[in-house]
Amino acid sequence: MSDPASSGSTSRERLSVSDLLSIQDLTPEDIQLVFTVARRLKKAPGEFSLSLKGRTLAMIFEKPSLRTRVTFDVGITSMGGHALFLDHSDAKLGERESIRDVARNLERWVHGIVARTYKNRSVVELAEHARIPVINGLTDLLHPCQALADYFTLGEKMPLDSGVRLCFVGDGNNTCHSLILGAARLGIHLSVASPAGYEPNPEIVRQAMRTAGATGATINISRNPREAVRGANAVYTDVWASMGQEAETEDRAAVFADYQVNGRLMELAGREALFMHCLPAHRGYEVAPQVIDSPQSVVYDQAENRLHVQKALLLLLMAGEAL
Ligand code: CP
Ligand code: NVA
């Protein structure tokens, strides 16, 4: 595959998929293409200011968002397009009318859809029925845009090869699942430490294991955060109670008490280890303020890179013959 950054071409480079539903659907070459285009967009944002002229992105959100909503809106606007926010916090997708009908209507008016839903099945169903690209903007199961931006961020800090050791401490949730699938695709060593009953979904781990063999990745799921972080180049955590689990916040705070990423845990990882978090963060719970607000923390780089990586996705999925 030629390098769009050096060839000057992006539109002729294609992803092997027409939607972004899960990192599992991307080949390692797809991920490298996204990263190559994202690097170019980050370096020269003005170069693509008309690439999505006249294109409209519908953004369906059942759950709150700062980063995903703003970066997709700013991203498409900066390339000449327009975002339309469809608030589904009251009526979930499929309640007022079928998801199939939503898809069959939207495809007549807009050129792409970003959807943040509770059920992963809702995003999959949208994609099944819409003949326009559908991007998963987070579900209860997956958060692919986040993990792509996270690995892009890691790649800015160190060569993204089989030498990278990432450790995820905490809930085996949507962010964790997409990091697992991304590690398997990229050949990265990932260790996850979660309390009993909060491990990553075994089916996601199985999916990842099926591809890990080919890329040399290792995925290790364990209980003990102090053992899991040893030798890690980066330690990642996320909230203990995700959106939709607010009623469990107190119970989870007790279960996860030993899983806080604090100075002592970071010391076990090593002096150079980076700290990562998808945000929003709860200081004093999953992460100590001294860690997230330290020079080792790259959380705002991750947040910035959501913009560049998602612009690359929009360009690769929605530019069509426009360039
Ligand atoms: N990390 C992330 O997706 O943030 P938002 O929930 O604010 O979009
Ligand atoms: N796991 C978190 C991620 C937020 C970006 C949640 O789903 O709320």
Coordinates of C-alpha atoms and ligand atoms in Angstrom, one line a residue:
M1 CA 0.0 0.0 0.0
S2 CA 1.5 3.4 -0.9
D3 CA 1.9 6.0 1.7
P4 CA -0.8 8.7 1.3
A5 CA 1.4 11.0 3.3
S6 CA 4.2 10.8 0.7
S7 CA 2.1 10.2 -2.5
G8 CA -0.2 13.2 -1.8
S9 CA -3.2 10.9 -2.3
T10 CA -5.8 10.0 0.2
S11 CA -9.0 9.5 -1.7
R12 CA -7.6 6.6 -3.7
E13 CA -6.5 4.8 -0.5
R14 CA -9.4 2.8 0.8
L15 CA -10.2 1.1 4.0
S16 CA -11.2 -2.6 3.7
V17 CA -14.5 -1.7 5.4
S18 CA -17.3 0.9 4.7
D19 CA -18.2 1.4 8.4
L20 CA -16.3 1.6 11.6
L21 CA -18.1 -0.7 14.0
S22 CA -15.2 -2.5 15.8
I23 CA -11.5 -2.5 15.5
Q24 CA -11.8 -6.2 15.0
D25 CA -13.1 -5.4 11.4
L26 CA -10.0 -3.4 10.5
T27 CA -6.8 -5.0 9.1
P28 CA -3.4 -3.9 10.5
E29 CA -3.0 -2.1 7.1
D30 CA -6.3 -0.2 7.7
I31 CA -5.1 1.0 11.0
Q32 CA -1.8 2.1 9.6
L33 CA -3.6 3.9 6.8
V34 CA -5.8 5.7 9.4
F35 CA -2.7 6.7 11.3
T36 CA -0.8 7.9 8.2
V37 CA -3.7 10.1 7.2
A38 CA -4.2 11.3 10.8
R39 CA -0.5 12.3 11.0
R40 CA -0.9 14.3 7.8
L41 CA -4.1 16.0 9.0
K42 CA -2.4 16.9 12.3
K43 CA 0.6 18.4 10.5
A44 CA -1.3 20.3 7.8
P45 CA -5.0 20.7 8.8
G46 CA -5.6 23.4 6.2
E47 CA -4.7 21.0 3.3
F48 CA -8.1 19.3 3.7
S49 CA -10.3 22.3 4.4
L50 CA -12.6 21.5 1.4
S51 CA -12.3 17.7 1.3
L52 CA -15.8 17.1 2.7
K53 CA -17.4 20.2 1.2
G54 CA -21.2 19.8 1.2
R55 CA -21.1 16.5 3.2
T56 CA -23.3 16.2 6.3
L57 CA -22.7 13.9 9.3
A58 CA -25.6 12.9 11.4
M59 CA -24.6 12.4 15.1
I60 CA -27.0 10.2 17.1
F61 CA -26.2 10.3 20.8
E62 CA -28.2 8.3 23.4
K63 CA -25.5 9.1 26.0
P64 CA -23.6 12.3 27.0
S65 CA -20.4 13.3 25.4
L66 CA -17.8 16.1 25.3
R67 CA -14.9 14.7 23.3
T68 CA -16.7 12.6 20.8
R69 CA -19.4 15.1 20.0
V70 CA -17.0 18.1 19.7
T71 CA -14.3 16.3 17.8
F72 CA -16.6 14.9 15.2
D73 CA -18.4 18.3 14.8
V74 CA -15.1 20.3 14.6
G75 CA -13.6 17.6 12.5
I76 CA -16.1 17.6 9.7
T77 CA -16.6 21.4 9.8
S78 CA -12.8 21.9 9.4
M79 CA -13.0 19.8 6.2
G80 CA -15.9 21.9 4.7
G81 CA -18.7 19.7 5.9
H82 CA -21.5 20.0 8.5
A83 CA -22.6 18.0 11.5
L84 CA -26.1 17.5 12.6
F85 CA -26.7 16.6 16.3
L86 CA -29.6 14.2 16.9
D87 CA -30.3 14.1 20.7
H88 CA -31.5 10.6 21.6
S89 CA -31.0 10.9 25.4
D90 CA -34.8 10.7 25.9
A91 CA -35.9 8.3 23.2
K92 CA -33.4 5.5 22.4
L93 CA -32.7 4.7 18.8
G94 CA -35.4 2.3 17.6
E95 CA -38.1 3.5 20.1
R96 CA -39.9 6.1 18.0
E97 CA -39.4 4.2 14.8
S98 CA -37.4 1.2 13.8
I99 CA -33.6 1.5 13.4
R100 CA -34.1 0.2 9.8
D101 CA -36.4 3.2 9.0
V102 CA -34.0 5.6 10.7
A103 CA -31.2 4.3 8.5
R104 CA -33.3 4.3 5.3
N105 CA -34.3 7.9 5.9
L106 CA -30.9 9.3 7.0
E107 CA -29.2 7.8 3.9
R108 CA -31.4 10.0 1.7
W109 CA -30.2 13.2 3.3
V110 CA -26.8 12.8 4.9
H111 CA -23.5 11.2 4.0
G112 CA -22.4 9.5 7.2
I113 CA -23.6 8.7 10.7
V114 CA -21.8 8.6 14.1
A115 CA -23.9 6.8 16.7
R116 CA -23.4 6.5 20.5
T117 CA -25.8 4.0 21.8
Y118 CA -26.3 1.7 24.8
K119 CA -26.7 -1.5 22.8
N120 CA -23.9 -2.4 20.4
R121 CA -26.5 -4.1 18.3
S122 CA -28.1 -0.7 17.6
V123 CA -25.0 0.6 15.8
V124 CA -24.6 -2.7 13.9
E125 CA -28.3 -2.6 12.8
L126 CA -27.9 1.0 11.6
A127 CA -24.9 -0.1 9.5
E128 CA -26.8 -3.1 8.2
H129 CA -29.6 -0.9 6.8
A130 CA -27.8 2.4 5.9
R131 CA -26.0 2.6 2.6
I132 CA -23.8 5.4 4.0
P133 CA -20.8 4.9 6.5
V134 CA -21.7 4.3 10.1
I135 CA -19.1 5.0 12.8
N136 CA -19.4 3.6 16.3
G137 CA -19.0 6.6 18.7
L138 CA -19.2 4.3 21.8
T139 CA -21.6 1.5 22.9
D140 CA -21.8 -0.5 26.1
L141 CA -19.4 -3.0 24.4
L142 CA -17.0 -1.0 22.3
H143 CA -15.2 2.4 21.8
P144 CA -13.2 2.0 18.7
C145 CA -12.5 5.7 17.9
Q146 CA -11.0 6.0 21.4
A147 CA -8.7 3.0 21.1
L148 CA -7.5 4.2 17.6
A149 CA -6.7 7.6 19.0
D150 CA -5.0 6.0 22.0
Y151 CA -2.7 3.8 19.9
F152 CA -2.0 6.8 17.6
T153 CA -1.0 8.7 20.7
L154 CA 1.3 5.9 21.9
G155 CA 2.8 5.8 18.5
E156 CA 3.8 9.4 18.9
K157 CA 5.6 8.7 22.1
M158 CA 7.4 5.4 21.1
P159 CA 7.7 3.1 18.1
L160 CA 4.4 1.2 18.0
D161 CA 5.9 -2.3 17.6
S162 CA 6.1 -5.6 19.5
G163 CA 8.2 -3.9 22.1
V164 CA 5.3 -1.9 23.5
R165 CA 3.8 -3.1 26.8
L166 CA 0.4 -1.5 27.7
C167 CA -1.4 -2.3 31.0
F168 CA -5.1 -1.6 31.5
V169 CA -6.1 -1.5 35.2
G170 CA -9.8 -1.5 36.2
D171 CA -13.2 -2.4 34.6
G172 CA -13.2 -4.7 31.6
N173 CA -15.4 -2.2 29.8
N174 CA -16.0 -0.8 26.3
T175 CA -12.7 1.1 26.3
C176 CA -10.8 -1.9 27.5
H177 CA -12.5 -4.1 24.9
S178 CA -11.4 -1.9 22.0
L179 CA -7.9 -1.6 23.5
I180 CA -7.7 -5.4 23.6
L181 CA -8.9 -5.7 19.9
G182 CA -6.4 -3.0 18.9
A183 CA -3.5 -4.6 20.7
A184 CA -4.2 -7.8 18.9
R185 CA -4.2 -6.1 15.5
L186 CA -1.1 -4.1 16.2
G187 CA 1.0 -6.8 17.8
I188 CA 1.2 -5.1 21.2
H189 CA 1.6 -6.7 24.6
L190 CA -1.4 -5.9 26.7
S191 CA -2.0 -6.9 30.3
V192 CA -5.4 -6.3 31.9
A193 CA -6.0 -6.4 35.7
S194 CA -9.6 -6.4 36.8
P195 CA -11.5 -7.6 39.9
A196 CA -13.4 -10.8 39.8
G197 CA -16.7 -10.4 38.0
Y198 CA -15.5 -7.3 36.1
E199 CA -13.2 -9.0 33.6
P200 CA -13.3 -8.1 29.9
N201 CA -16.0 -10.0 27.9
P202 CA -14.6 -13.4 27.1
E203 CA -16.0 -13.3 23.5
I204 CA -14.0 -10.1 22.9
V205 CA -10.9 -11.8 24.4
R206 CA -11.5 -14.8 22.1
Q207 CA -11.8 -12.5 19.1
A208 CA -8.5 -10.8 20.0
M209 CA -6.7 -14.1 20.6
R210 CA -7.7 -15.3 17.1
T211 CA -5.7 -12.4 15.6
A212 CA -3.0 -12.1 18.2
G213 CA -1.2 -15.2 16.9
A214 CA -0.6 -13.6 13.5
T215 CA 0.7 -10.3 14.8
G216 CA 2.7 -11.5 17.8
A217 CA 0.5 -9.7 20.3
T218 CA -0.1 -11.1 23.8
I219 CA -3.2 -10.5 25.8
N220 CA -3.0 -11.3 29.5
I221 CA -6.0 -11.1 31.8
S222 CA -5.4 -11.2 35.5
R223 CA -6.5 -9.9 38.9
N224 CA -3.4 -8.3 40.4
P225 CA -2.7 -4.7 39.2
R226 CA 0.7 -4.7 41.0
E227 CA 1.9 -7.6 38.9
A228 CA 0.2 -6.5 35.7
V229 CA 1.8 -3.1 35.6
R230 CA 5.4 -4.4 35.9
G231 CA 7.4 -3.4 32.9
A232 CA 4.6 -1.4 31.3
N233 CA 5.4 1.5 29.0
A234 CA 2.0 2.9 29.7
V235 CA -0.7 2.4 32.3
Y236 CA -4.3 3.0 31.3
T237 CA -7.4 3.2 33.3
D238 CA -11.1 4.3 32.8
V239 CA -14.0 5.0 35.1
W240 CA -15.2 2.3 37.4
A241 CA -18.9 2.9 36.6
S242 CA -19.6 3.6 32.9
M243 CA -22.5 5.6 31.5
G244 CA -25.6 3.6 32.3
Q245 CA -24.1 2.1 35.4
E246 CA -24.5 5.2 37.7
A247 CA -26.7 3.2 40.2
E248 CA -23.7 0.9 40.8
T249 CA -21.3 3.7 41.5
E250 CA -21.0 3.1 45.3
D251 CA -20.8 -0.7 45.1
R252 CA -18.2 -0.4 42.4
A253 CA -16.1 2.1 44.3
A254 CA -15.7 -0.6 47.0
V255 CA -15.0 -3.4 44.6
F256 CA -12.4 -1.4 42.7
A257 CA -10.7 0.3 45.7
D258 CA -7.4 -1.7 45.2
Y259 CA -7.4 -0.8 41.5
Q260 CA -6.7 2.9 41.7
V261 CA -3.8 4.0 39.6
N262 CA -1.8 6.0 42.1
G263 CA 1.9 6.9 42.6
R264 CA 2.7 3.6 44.2
L265 CA 1.3 1.6 41.3
M266 CA 3.1 3.9 38.7
E267 CA 6.4 3.3 40.5
L268 CA 6.0 -0.4 39.9
A269 CA 5.5 0.2 36.2
G270 CA 8.7 2.3 36.0
R271 CA 9.9 5.8 36.0
E272 CA 9.3 6.3 32.3
A273 CA 5.8 4.8 32.2
L274 CA 3.0 7.0 30.7
F275 CA -0.4 7.4 32.2
M276 CA -3.4 7.2 29.9
H277 CA -7.2 7.7 30.4
C278 CA -10.0 8.2 27.8
L279 CA -11.7 10.8 30.0
P280 CA -13.9 11.9 31.7
A281 CA -11.9 11.0 34.8
H282 CA -12.8 10.8 38.4
R283 CA -9.8 12.0 40.4
G284 CA -9.4 10.2 43.7
Y285 CA -11.3 7.1 42.4
E286 CA -9.8 5.3 39.4
V287 CA -6.8 7.6 39.3
A288 CA -5.0 9.7 41.9
P289 CA -4.7 13.5 41.0
Q290 CA -0.9 13.2 41.4
V291 CA -0.8 10.8 38.5
I292 CA -3.3 12.2 36.0
D293 CA -2.0 15.7 36.6
S294 CA 1.7 14.6 36.3
P295 CA 4.1 15.1 33.4
Q296 CA 3.7 11.3 32.7
S297 CA 0.1 11.8 31.9
V298 CA -0.8 12.0 28.2
V299 CA -4.6 12.3 28.6
Y300 CA -4.9 15.6 26.8
D301 CA -2.8 14.3 23.9
Q302 CA -5.2 11.4 23.7
A303 CA -8.1 13.9 23.6
E304 CA -6.5 16.0 21.0
N305 CA -5.8 13.0 18.8
R306 CA -9.4 12.0 18.8
L307 CA -9.8 14.9 16.4
H308 CA -7.0 14.0 14.0
V309 CA -7.8 10.2 14.0
Q310 CA -11.6 10.8 13.5
K311 CA -10.9 13.3 10.7
A312 CA -8.9 10.6 9.0
L313 CA -11.8 8.2 9.4
L314 CA -14.3 10.7 8.0
L315 CA -12.0 11.4 5.1
L316 CA -11.4 7.7 4.3
L317 CA -15.0 6.7 4.8
M318 CA -16.9 9.7 3.4
A319 CA -14.7 11.5 0.9
G320 CA -15.7 9.1 -1.9
E321 CA -14.8 10.6 -5.2
A322 CA -14.9 14.1 -3.8
L323 CA -11.1 14.5 -3.7
Ligands
CP1 N1 -13.5 9.7 25.8 C1 -14.8 10.0 25.3 O1 -15.3 9.3 24.4 O2 -15.3 11.1 25.8 P1 -16.8 11.6 25.7 O3 -17.6 10.7 26.5 O4 -16.8 13.0 26.3 O5 -17.2 11.7 24.2
NVA2 N1 -16.3 3.5 29.9 C1 -16.7 4.9 29.8 C2 -16.0 5.6 28.7 C3 -16.4 7.0 28.5 C4 -15.7 7.7 27.3 C5 -18.2 4.9 29.6 O1 -18.8 4.1 28.8 O2 -18.9 5.7 30.3

